[in-house]
Structures are given as structure tokens and as C-alpha cells.
Amino acid sequence: MSRTCLSIILAAGEGTRMRSAVPKVLHKIGGLPLVCHVIRTMKAVGSQKVVVVVGSEAKNVAESVQLFASDVAIVEQKKRLGTAHAVLAAREELQKPVDDVLIAFGDTPLIEETALADARETLKNGMDIVAMGFKTDRPAGYGRLVEQKGKLIAIVEEKDASPAQKRITFCNGGLMAIKGKHLLSLLEKIKYNSTKKEYYLTDIIAIGVLGGLHTKAIEAPKDNLIGINTCGQLAEAEAIWQNRKRQAVMLCASLQAPETVFFSYDTEISNDVFIEPYVFFGPGVKVASGVVIHAFSYIEGTTIGEHTEIGPYTRLRVGTDLRTGVKVGNFCEIKESEIGTGAKIKHLTYIGNTEIGAHSNIGAGTITCNYDGYNKWKSTIGERAFIGSNSSLIAPISIGNGAYIASGSVITEDVSDDALAFGRMRQVNKNGRAKVLRERGTAIKQRKK
Ligand code: UD1
Ligand code: MG
């Protein structure tokens, strides 16, 4: 769309009902703060500029928001005097010319791009103010959208509604789209509401109608407008978000039991990926095509190359990079490591701060001892190396291409290409000695009786 767009996200509320030290809009769904979900959608619908209005927790919220999107502007609403007052905190931006202004709430994270695009389209088609509503048989607590012959003539807050208005089931979801050229002058006309001691943004409708503007209510799916006030509602929103993400993933990949797989906002799954039940994706995971992830795996901050096989019960931590055709099996943990093409790490292993070359085989129970209690150290394992089971590799250490580490070794010195390294005592066999011990032990036991 060639029209310019400014988005304002109101996030100055305190969120006392969460009973949490964390500001409400920083609670997460899909691993991303609520307010960042809104920012993401605002950008997706073509906003050139996004402004977040923050309140008492300004510093915290600003830090998280800017970590996610450094181009988002933060403005502070020092006194919490209502939604219209909050929008005015962005006055500086509102003074610049812009075609469309979208206003949304930071605690309403499930709004979808299609709903916002619909609101912008309605402006383009000649409306001046668009309010987004939803229908419900339990409207209590919401502002009601009062219509006359298809035109929105007012939004009446629950507290100010007449009994007849209270029966209206078309509710204000809080999201508005307004033509930029009208917004500032409309906001300045909003009067202080003495019942609730606030400046209501919703009064903008009646004021616009008086001024001869075109106003309309459009309907969005109810789940788009769910507001979060409690931890229970946070969990409900998470469930809706996860279901949407699962559906999106299943456009090209298979989830054997979708309801048991959990994604993050940025999880990328390519085509022909097969995911078994009970898999968790934290932020920062990319999965290439043809990958199989077996049940009960926990993966975050990891890139998984084509045709790799993971799990069951694999834990992949931040900074893991698995190349093509890697196999990582049960009870293996990997972090900050690069695993070369076709390498195998199949059982009971910890790999940290390590580079493993192509086609190496890491035996069961191998531990890279990367931490000395003070610092982390790096291990390098070459290509086609074989690390025998139950070996400890004390970093910093380098093991060459084609090297062979005998099982049960504790390796403290570098091993060159194609060398065989033993880092353990040689075995001693004493023939007949077991029998002697058995007879002696049995005799002592008899005497005691
Ligand atoms: C608002 C709407 C109501 C709608 C409902 C939908 C108004 C007057 N009412 O009511 O019609 O049905 O949302 O959920 O707009 N905020 C600020 N600064 C303020 C006040 C609020 O930033 O001074 C932010 C809050 O953090 C929140 C949003 O604005 O994100 C809405 O405020 P809230 O107090 O929750 O409004 P409601 O009473 O729910
Ligand atoms: Mg609210």
C-alpha cells in the first residue's frame, strides 16, 4: 500500500492483576514480550514508524522493546490519565504528516495482520475513523459500539452505558485506525470524563461524527482482540498463539501430535521436517528441510542442517550449529558448538564450546570439559575422528583428523592427525585371583555366624 502509516501502541498500564514484578507488556508468549508481538504485526502491515507509549516501568519496557526493534520510538506518559491522554504522549509524531494512524494496546498481542490491513483498507476506501470490534455474548466490561444504519456513532464505556446500550453485544476491541490529518485536532477536543477520571480515546467517535467525519466499526475475529490482564489469560493467549503457529508450520512440515509441540515467535521450520510428540523450541531455532526430530527434545538458539536427525531426548542449547546429515541422540547436550557434516553424537554426551569436523563419531558418555570453574575453553576435533566411549576431553584441547581416542580416556594433551591416544591405565589381569578372594570372603562370613 502506498499510503504512509504510523502506529501507536499504548503500554503505560501497570498490570497489577498479574501480581508480578515484571511489567505486564513484558510477559511473553511464544518467547516474545506481548508488546513486541504488536510491534511485529504493526510492521508487517506496513507501518513506517512505530511508537510505544510507556508508563511507570518506562526504562524496563524501553530496553526490551529496543532490543527487539531498535527503530521503535518510546515515549513516556508520566501520569496515567486515560487512553486519549496516552495517545497524546506521541504528540511530536502526530504533528508530522501521515496518511493512516493505527492505535493498539500493548496487552492485546494476538491481533493479526489481516485485521489491521482490513482497518487500513477501510480508511483508504473513504472512512476517517475505524474502530475494530468483536461480537460476544458476554460484553460486560467492554465499551459498546453504538451504530445507526451501519454508521458508528459512538463508543460508550460500560460505566456510562444506558441499560439499552449495555445489551449491545458488539464490543470495542480497543484498536482504531484514524486518518492522520484529523487525529491531533480530534484528540484535543476530548474532554475529561469525570466518572472514570480519564480522557477516553473512545470519545473520538462522537466528536468525529459531530465534525462530519465518516466513521465505521469493523469486526475482527474475537481471538484477535483478547486483552491480557491475568496469568490465566496469558496462558489462554499462549495456547491460541501456539495453535496458529502449528497451523503455519504444518503448511510444509509434519507434526505427529501438534498439540504437544511448542514453538517460539521466530522458529523457522522448512519443508519435509518431521517432528514427533513433545518437542519444545525456544527462541532462535532454524530447521532445514528433511530433518527428523524425535520425541522429548528441547531446542533453542540452534541451526539444524538438512537431513539431520535429533533425539529422542536431545537438548540443544544456544550457539549450536549442526551441519548436514548430523545425528544427535538421546541424552546429549550441545551448546556453542559447530558439528560437521555427517558427524554422530548418539548417546549420553556433553559437547560445549567445541568444533567437530565432518564424519567424526563421538562415543557414548563423551564429555568435553570446557569449564575450569573460572573460564570456558575450546575443544577442536578434526574430521573422521573417533572418540571412544566415556572419554573426557579437557579443554583447551585439539584432536586431529582421523585421530582415535581409546575408550575411557581422560585426554589432557593435543592429539595429532591419525594418532591413537590412550589416556587411561593399562589393564592388569591376575589369573585365579578372583577365586582366592571369593574363598577367603566366604570363610570369614561362615565364622561370623
Ligand atoms: C478500553 C476501551 C474499551 C474497550 C477495552 C478493550 C477506552 C476508554 N476504553 O477499556 O472501550 O472495550 O479497552 O479492551 O479506551 N493505557 C495507557 N495509559 C492510560 C490508560 C491506558 O497507556 O492512561 C493503556 C493500557 O496500558 C492498556 C490500554 O491503554 O494497554 C487500555 O487501557 P485500559 O485501562 O485497559 O482500558 P479498558 O478500561 O480496558
Ligand atoms: Mg483493558
PDB file of N, CA and C and ligand atoms in Angstrom, residues 9-14 17 24-25 53-54 77 79-86 104-108 134 141-144 155-157 171-174 196 198-203 225 227 229, ligand 1:
ATOM      1  N   ILE A   9       1.324   2.273  20.053  1.00  0.00           N
ATOM      2  CA  ILE A   9       0.962   1.152  20.923  1.00  0.00           C
ATOM      3  C   ILE A   9       0.926   1.655  22.362  1.00  0.00           C
ATOM      4  N   LEU A  10      -0.221   1.534  22.997  1.00  0.00           N
ATOM      5  CA  LEU A  10      -0.362   2.018  24.370  1.00  0.00           C
ATOM      6  C   LEU A  10       0.051   0.918  25.349  1.00  0.00           C
ATOM      7  N   ALA A  11       1.013   1.246  26.173  1.00  0.00           N
ATOM      8  CA  ALA A  11       1.540   0.225  27.087  1.00  0.00           C
ATOM      9  C   ALA A  11       1.917   0.820  28.435  1.00  0.00           C
ATOM     10  N   ALA A  12       1.146   1.836  28.847  1.00  0.00           N
ATOM     11  CA  ALA A  12       1.501   2.503  30.102  1.00  0.00           C
ATOM     12  C   ALA A  12       0.782   1.904  31.314  1.00  0.00           C
ATOM     13  N   GLY A  13      -0.028   0.896  31.070  1.00  0.00           N
ATOM     14  CA  GLY A  13      -0.776   0.285  32.174  1.00  0.00           C
ATOM     15  C   GLY A  13       0.144  -0.449  33.130  1.00  0.00           C
ATOM     16  N   GLU A  14      -0.301  -0.588  34.371  1.00  0.00           N
ATOM     17  CA  GLU A  14       0.580  -1.215  35.364  1.00  0.00           C
ATOM     18  C   GLU A  14       0.430  -2.733  35.427  1.00  0.00           C
ATOM     19  N   ARG A  17      -2.957  -6.899  38.070  1.00  0.00           N
ATOM     20  CA  ARG A  17      -3.602  -8.202  38.258  1.00  0.00           C
ATOM     21  C   ARG A  17      -2.696  -9.387  37.945  1.00  0.00           C
ATOM     22  N   LYS A  24       3.514  -5.732  32.776  1.00  0.00           N
ATOM     23  CA  LYS A  24       2.608  -6.638  32.062  1.00  0.00           C
ATOM     24  C   LYS A  24       3.012  -6.883  30.616  1.00  0.00           C
ATOM     25  N   VAL A  25       3.334  -5.821  29.890  1.00  0.00           N
ATOM     26  CA  VAL A  25       3.593  -5.997  28.451  1.00  0.00           C
ATOM     27  C   VAL A  25       4.911  -6.711  28.158  1.00  0.00           C
ATOM     28  N   VAL A  53       3.974   3.829  23.841  1.00  0.00           N
ATOM     29  CA  VAL A  53       3.770   4.734  24.970  1.00  0.00           C
ATOM     30  C   VAL A  53       3.931   3.928  26.255  1.00  0.00           C
ATOM     31  N   VAL A  54       4.921   4.295  27.064  1.00  0.00           N
ATOM     32  CA  VAL A  54       5.179   3.536  28.283  1.00  0.00           C
ATOM     33  C   VAL A  54       4.923   4.398  29.518  1.00  0.00           C
ATOM     34  N   GLN A  77       4.382   8.363  29.143  1.00  0.00           N
ATOM     35  CA  GLN A  77       3.181   9.033  29.652  1.00  0.00           C
ATOM     36  C   GLN A  77       3.367   9.102  31.168  1.00  0.00           C
ATOM     37  N   LYS A  79       1.759  10.754  33.729  1.00  0.00           N
ATOM     38  CA  LYS A  79       0.560  10.491  34.537  1.00  0.00           C
ATOM     39  C   LYS A  79      -0.393   9.667  33.704  1.00  0.00           C
ATOM     40  N   ARG A  80      -1.033   8.687  34.326  1.00  0.00           N
ATOM     41  CA  ARG A  80      -1.899   7.791  33.585  1.00  0.00           C
ATOM     42  C   ARG A  80      -3.321   8.354  33.557  1.00  0.00           C
ATOM     43  N   LEU A  81      -3.582   9.201  32.577  1.00  0.00           N
ATOM     44  CA  LEU A  81      -4.873   9.903  32.554  1.00  0.00           C
ATOM     45  C   LEU A  81      -5.788   9.412  31.438  1.00  0.00           C
ATOM     46  N   GLY A  82      -5.649   8.160  31.057  1.00  0.00           N
ATOM     47  CA  GLY A  82      -6.583   7.589  30.083  1.00  0.00           C
ATOM     48  C   GLY A  82      -5.985   7.399  28.701  1.00  0.00           C
ATOM     49  N   THR A  83      -6.746   6.642  27.885  1.00  0.00           N
ATOM     50  CA  THR A  83      -6.222   6.224  26.580  1.00  0.00           C
ATOM     51  C   THR A  83      -5.999   7.404  25.615  1.00  0.00           C
ATOM     52  N   ALA A  84      -6.867   8.415  25.685  1.00  0.00           N
ATOM     53  CA  ALA A  84      -6.670   9.572  24.786  1.00  0.00           C
ATOM     54  C   ALA A  84      -5.416  10.345  25.200  1.00  0.00           C
ATOM     55  N   HIS A  85      -5.251  10.507  26.500  1.00  0.00           N
ATOM     56  CA  HIS A  85      -4.075  11.182  27.048  1.00  0.00           C
ATOM     57  C   HIS A  85      -2.797  10.419  26.672  1.00  0.00           C
ATOM     58  N   ALA A  86      -2.903   9.094  26.681  1.00  0.00           N
ATOM     59  CA  ALA A  86      -1.745   8.264  26.323  1.00  0.00           C
ATOM     60  C   ALA A  86      -1.346   8.478  24.864  1.00  0.00           C
ATOM     61  N   ALA A 104      -3.157   0.729  18.937  1.00  0.00           N
ATOM     62  CA  ALA A 104      -3.427  -0.594  19.511  1.00  0.00           C
ATOM     63  C   ALA A 104      -2.943  -0.618  20.950  1.00  0.00           C
ATOM     64  N   PHE A 105      -3.304  -1.678  21.668  1.00  0.00           N
ATOM     65  CA  PHE A 105      -2.893  -1.824  23.064  1.00  0.00           C
ATOM     66  C   PHE A 105      -1.751  -2.849  23.154  1.00  0.00           C
ATOM     67  N   GLY A 106      -0.802  -2.566  24.010  1.00  0.00           N
ATOM     68  CA  GLY A 106       0.342  -3.467  24.178  1.00  0.00           C
ATOM     69  C   GLY A 106      -0.016  -4.790  24.836  1.00  0.00           C
ATOM     70  N   ASP A 107      -1.189  -4.856  25.462  1.00  0.00           N
ATOM     71  CA  ASP A 107      -1.580  -6.100  26.130  1.00  0.00           C
ATOM     72  C   ASP A 107      -2.589  -6.886  25.292  1.00  0.00           C
ATOM     73  N   THR A 108      -2.670  -6.553  24.003  1.00  0.00           N
ATOM     74  CA  THR A 108      -3.581  -7.272  23.103  1.00  0.00           C
ATOM     75  C   THR A 108      -2.735  -7.838  21.956  1.00  0.00           C
ATOM     76  N   PHE A 134     -15.586  -6.751  18.228  1.00  0.00           N
ATOM     77  CA  PHE A 134     -15.839  -8.196  18.179  1.00  0.00           C
ATOM     78  C   PHE A 134     -17.196  -8.452  18.815  1.00  0.00           C
ATOM     79  N   GLY A 141     -17.929  -5.100  30.771  1.00  0.00           N
ATOM     80  CA  GLY A 141     -16.562  -4.599  30.945  1.00  0.00           C
ATOM     81  C   GLY A 141     -16.019  -3.894  29.722  1.00  0.00           C
ATOM     82  N   TYR A 142     -16.603  -4.179  28.560  1.00  0.00           N
ATOM     83  CA  TYR A 142     -16.098  -3.565  27.331  1.00  0.00           C
ATOM     84  C   TYR A 142     -16.900  -2.323  26.951  1.00  0.00           C
ATOM     85  N   GLY A 143     -16.274  -1.444  26.185  1.00  0.00           N
ATOM     86  CA  GLY A 143     -17.004  -0.347  25.568  1.00  0.00           C
ATOM     87  C   GLY A 143     -17.911  -0.913  24.480  1.00  0.00           C
ATOM     88  N   ARG A 144     -19.111  -0.315  24.308  1.00  0.00           N
ATOM     89  CA  ARG A 144     -20.048  -0.832  23.291  1.00  0.00           C
ATOM     90  C   ARG A 144     -20.008   0.057  22.055  1.00  0.00           C
ATOM     91  N   ILE A 155     -18.829   5.302  20.883  1.00  0.00           N
ATOM     92  CA  ILE A 155     -18.444   4.155  21.711  1.00  0.00           C
ATOM     93  C   ILE A 155     -18.758   4.561  23.139  1.00  0.00           C
ATOM     94  N   VAL A 156     -19.533   3.732  23.811  1.00  0.00           N
ATOM     95  CA  VAL A 156     -19.936   4.073  25.175  1.00  0.00           C
ATOM     96  C   VAL A 156     -19.287   3.083  26.133  1.00  0.00           C
ATOM     97  N   GLU A 157     -18.566   3.612  27.081  1.00  0.00           N
ATOM     98  CA  GLU A 157     -17.932   2.737  28.066  1.00  0.00           C
ATOM     99  C   GLU A 157     -18.992   2.128  28.991  1.00  0.00           C
ATOM    100  N   CYS A 171     -18.658  -5.218  20.694  1.00  0.00           N
ATOM    101  CA  CYS A 171     -17.809  -4.528  21.684  1.00  0.00           C
ATOM    102  C   CYS A 171     -16.569  -3.913  21.051  1.00  0.00           C
ATOM    103  N   ASN A 172     -16.088  -2.870  21.694  1.00  0.00           N
ATOM    104  CA  ASN A 172     -14.869  -2.211  21.237  1.00  0.00           C
ATOM    105  C   ASN A 172     -13.643  -3.044  21.636  1.00  0.00           C
ATOM    106  N   GLY A 173     -12.878  -3.426  20.658  1.00  0.00           N
ATOM    107  CA  GLY A 173     -11.665  -4.199  20.941  1.00  0.00           C
ATOM    108  C   GLY A 173     -10.489  -3.317  21.306  1.00  0.00           C
ATOM    109  N   GLY A 174     -10.654  -2.013  21.134  1.00  0.00           N
ATOM    110  CA  GLY A 174      -9.608  -1.076  21.538  1.00  0.00           C
ATOM    111  C   GLY A 174      -8.731  -0.627  20.388  1.00  0.00           C
ATOM    112  N   LYS A 196     -14.855   8.375  35.368  1.00  0.00           N
ATOM    113  CA  LYS A 196     -13.695   7.484  35.489  1.00  0.00           C
ATOM    114  C   LYS A 196     -12.372   8.248  35.651  1.00  0.00           C
ATOM    115  N   GLU A 198     -10.709  10.086  33.539  1.00  0.00           N
ATOM    116  CA  GLU A 198      -9.797   9.785  32.430  1.00  0.00           C
ATOM    117  C   GLU A 198     -10.216  10.522  31.169  1.00  0.00           C
ATOM    118  N   TYR A 199      -9.270  10.678  30.256  1.00  0.00           N
ATOM    119  CA  TYR A 199      -9.598  11.128  28.900  1.00  0.00           C
ATOM    120  C   TYR A 199      -9.779   9.866  28.066  1.00  0.00           C
ATOM    121  N   TYR A 200     -11.010   9.645  27.589  1.00  0.00           N
ATOM    122  CA  TYR A 200     -11.314   8.428  26.825  1.00  0.00           C
ATOM    123  C   TYR A 200     -10.992   8.592  25.339  1.00  0.00           C
ATOM    124  N   LEU A 201     -10.184   7.727  24.817  1.00  0.00           N
ATOM    125  CA  LEU A 201      -9.957   7.729  23.366  1.00  0.00           C
ATOM    126  C   LEU A 201     -11.265   7.449  22.613  1.00  0.00           C
ATOM    127  N   THR A 202     -12.089   6.646  23.246  1.00  0.00           N
ATOM    128  CA  THR A 202     -13.332   6.219  22.591  1.00  0.00           C
ATOM    129  C   THR A 202     -14.270   7.391  22.290  1.00  0.00           C
ATOM    130  N   ASP A 203     -14.100   8.512  23.003  1.00  0.00           N
ATOM    131  CA  ASP A 203     -14.935   9.693  22.729  1.00  0.00           C
ATOM    132  C   ASP A 203     -14.678  10.271  21.346  1.00  0.00           C
ATOM    133  N   LEU A 225      -8.602  -9.976  19.531  1.00  0.00           N
ATOM    134  CA  LEU A 225      -8.735  -8.812  20.408  1.00  0.00           C
ATOM    135  C   LEU A 225      -8.705  -9.177  21.885  1.00  0.00           C
ATOM    136  N   GLY A 227      -7.545  -9.299  25.393  1.00  0.00           N
ATOM    137  CA  GLY A 227      -6.627  -8.500  26.204  1.00  0.00           C
ATOM    138  C   GLY A 227      -6.124  -9.339  27.366  1.00  0.00           C
ATOM    139  N   ASN A 229      -4.872  -9.569  31.183  1.00  0.00           N
ATOM    140  CA  ASN A 229      -4.797  -8.905  32.493  1.00  0.00           C
ATOM    141  C   ASN A 229      -4.310  -9.839  33.588  1.00  0.00           C
TER     142      ASN A 229
HETATM  143  C1  UD1 B   1     -10.509   0.078  26.766  1.00  0.00           C
HETATM  144  C2  UD1 B   1     -11.561   0.836  25.946  1.00  0.00           C
HETATM  145  C3  UD1 B   1     -12.830  -0.013  25.858  1.00  0.00           C
HETATM  146  C4  UD1 B   1     -12.516  -1.347  25.237  1.00  0.00           C
HETATM  147  C5  UD1 B   1     -11.405  -2.053  26.011  1.00  0.00           C
HETATM  148  C6  UD1 B   1     -10.963  -3.265  25.247  1.00  0.00           C
HETATM  149  C7  UD1 B   1     -11.149   3.206  26.384  1.00  0.00           C
HETATM  150  C8  UD1 B   1     -11.580   4.395  27.120  1.00  0.00           C
HETATM  151  N1  UD1 B   1     -11.830   2.092  26.612  1.00  0.00           N
HETATM  152  O1  UD1 B   1     -11.022  -0.047  28.097  1.00  0.00           O
HETATM  153  O2  UD1 B   1     -13.792   0.648  25.062  1.00  0.00           O
HETATM  154  O3  UD1 B   1     -13.677  -2.151  25.198  1.00  0.00           O
HETATM  155  O4  UD1 B   1     -10.257  -1.189  26.163  1.00  0.00           O
HETATM  156  O5  UD1 B   1     -10.038  -3.994  25.987  1.00  0.00           O
HETATM  157  O6  UD1 B   1     -10.231   3.296  25.590  1.00  0.00           O
HETATM  158  N2  UD1 B   1      -3.336   2.949  28.790  1.00  0.00           N
HETATM  159  C9  UD1 B   1      -2.267   3.817  28.809  1.00  0.00           C
HETATM  160  N3  UD1 B   1      -2.387   4.972  29.514  1.00  0.00           N
HETATM  161  C10 UD1 B   1      -3.522   5.317  30.165  1.00  0.00           C
HETATM  162  C11 UD1 B   1      -4.599   4.419  30.136  1.00  0.00           C
HETATM  163  C12 UD1 B   1      -4.475   3.235  29.438  1.00  0.00           C
HETATM  164  O7  UD1 B   1      -1.222   3.544  28.216  1.00  0.00           O
HETATM  165  O8  UD1 B   1      -3.535   6.394  30.759  1.00  0.00           O
HETATM  166  C13 UD1 B   1      -3.202   1.693  28.036  1.00  0.00           C
HETATM  167  C14 UD1 B   1      -3.241   0.463  28.920  1.00  0.00           C
HETATM  168  O9  UD1 B   1      -1.943   0.056  29.270  1.00  0.00           O
HETATM  169  C15 UD1 B   1      -3.913  -0.562  28.032  1.00  0.00           C
HETATM  170  C16 UD1 B   1      -4.791   0.278  27.118  1.00  0.00           C
HETATM  171  O10 UD1 B   1      -4.313   1.580  27.188  1.00  0.00           O
HETATM  172  O11 UD1 B   1      -2.975  -1.233  27.217  1.00  0.00           O
HETATM  173  C17 UD1 B   1      -6.273   0.217  27.524  1.00  0.00           C
HETATM  174  O12 UD1 B   1      -6.445   0.717  28.813  1.00  0.00           O
HETATM  175  P1  UD1 B   1      -7.423   0.036  29.855  1.00  0.00           P
HETATM  176  O13 UD1 B   1      -7.371   0.780  31.111  1.00  0.00           O
HETATM  177  O14 UD1 B   1      -7.155  -1.428  29.899  1.00  0.00           O
HETATM  178  O15 UD1 B   1      -8.815   0.298  29.149  1.00  0.00           O
HETATM  179  P2  UD1 B   1     -10.140  -0.520  29.373  1.00  0.00           P
HETATM  180  O16 UD1 B   1     -10.838   0.003  30.548  1.00  0.00           O
HETATM  181  O17 UD1 B   1      -9.897  -1.965  29.289  1.00  0.00           O
END
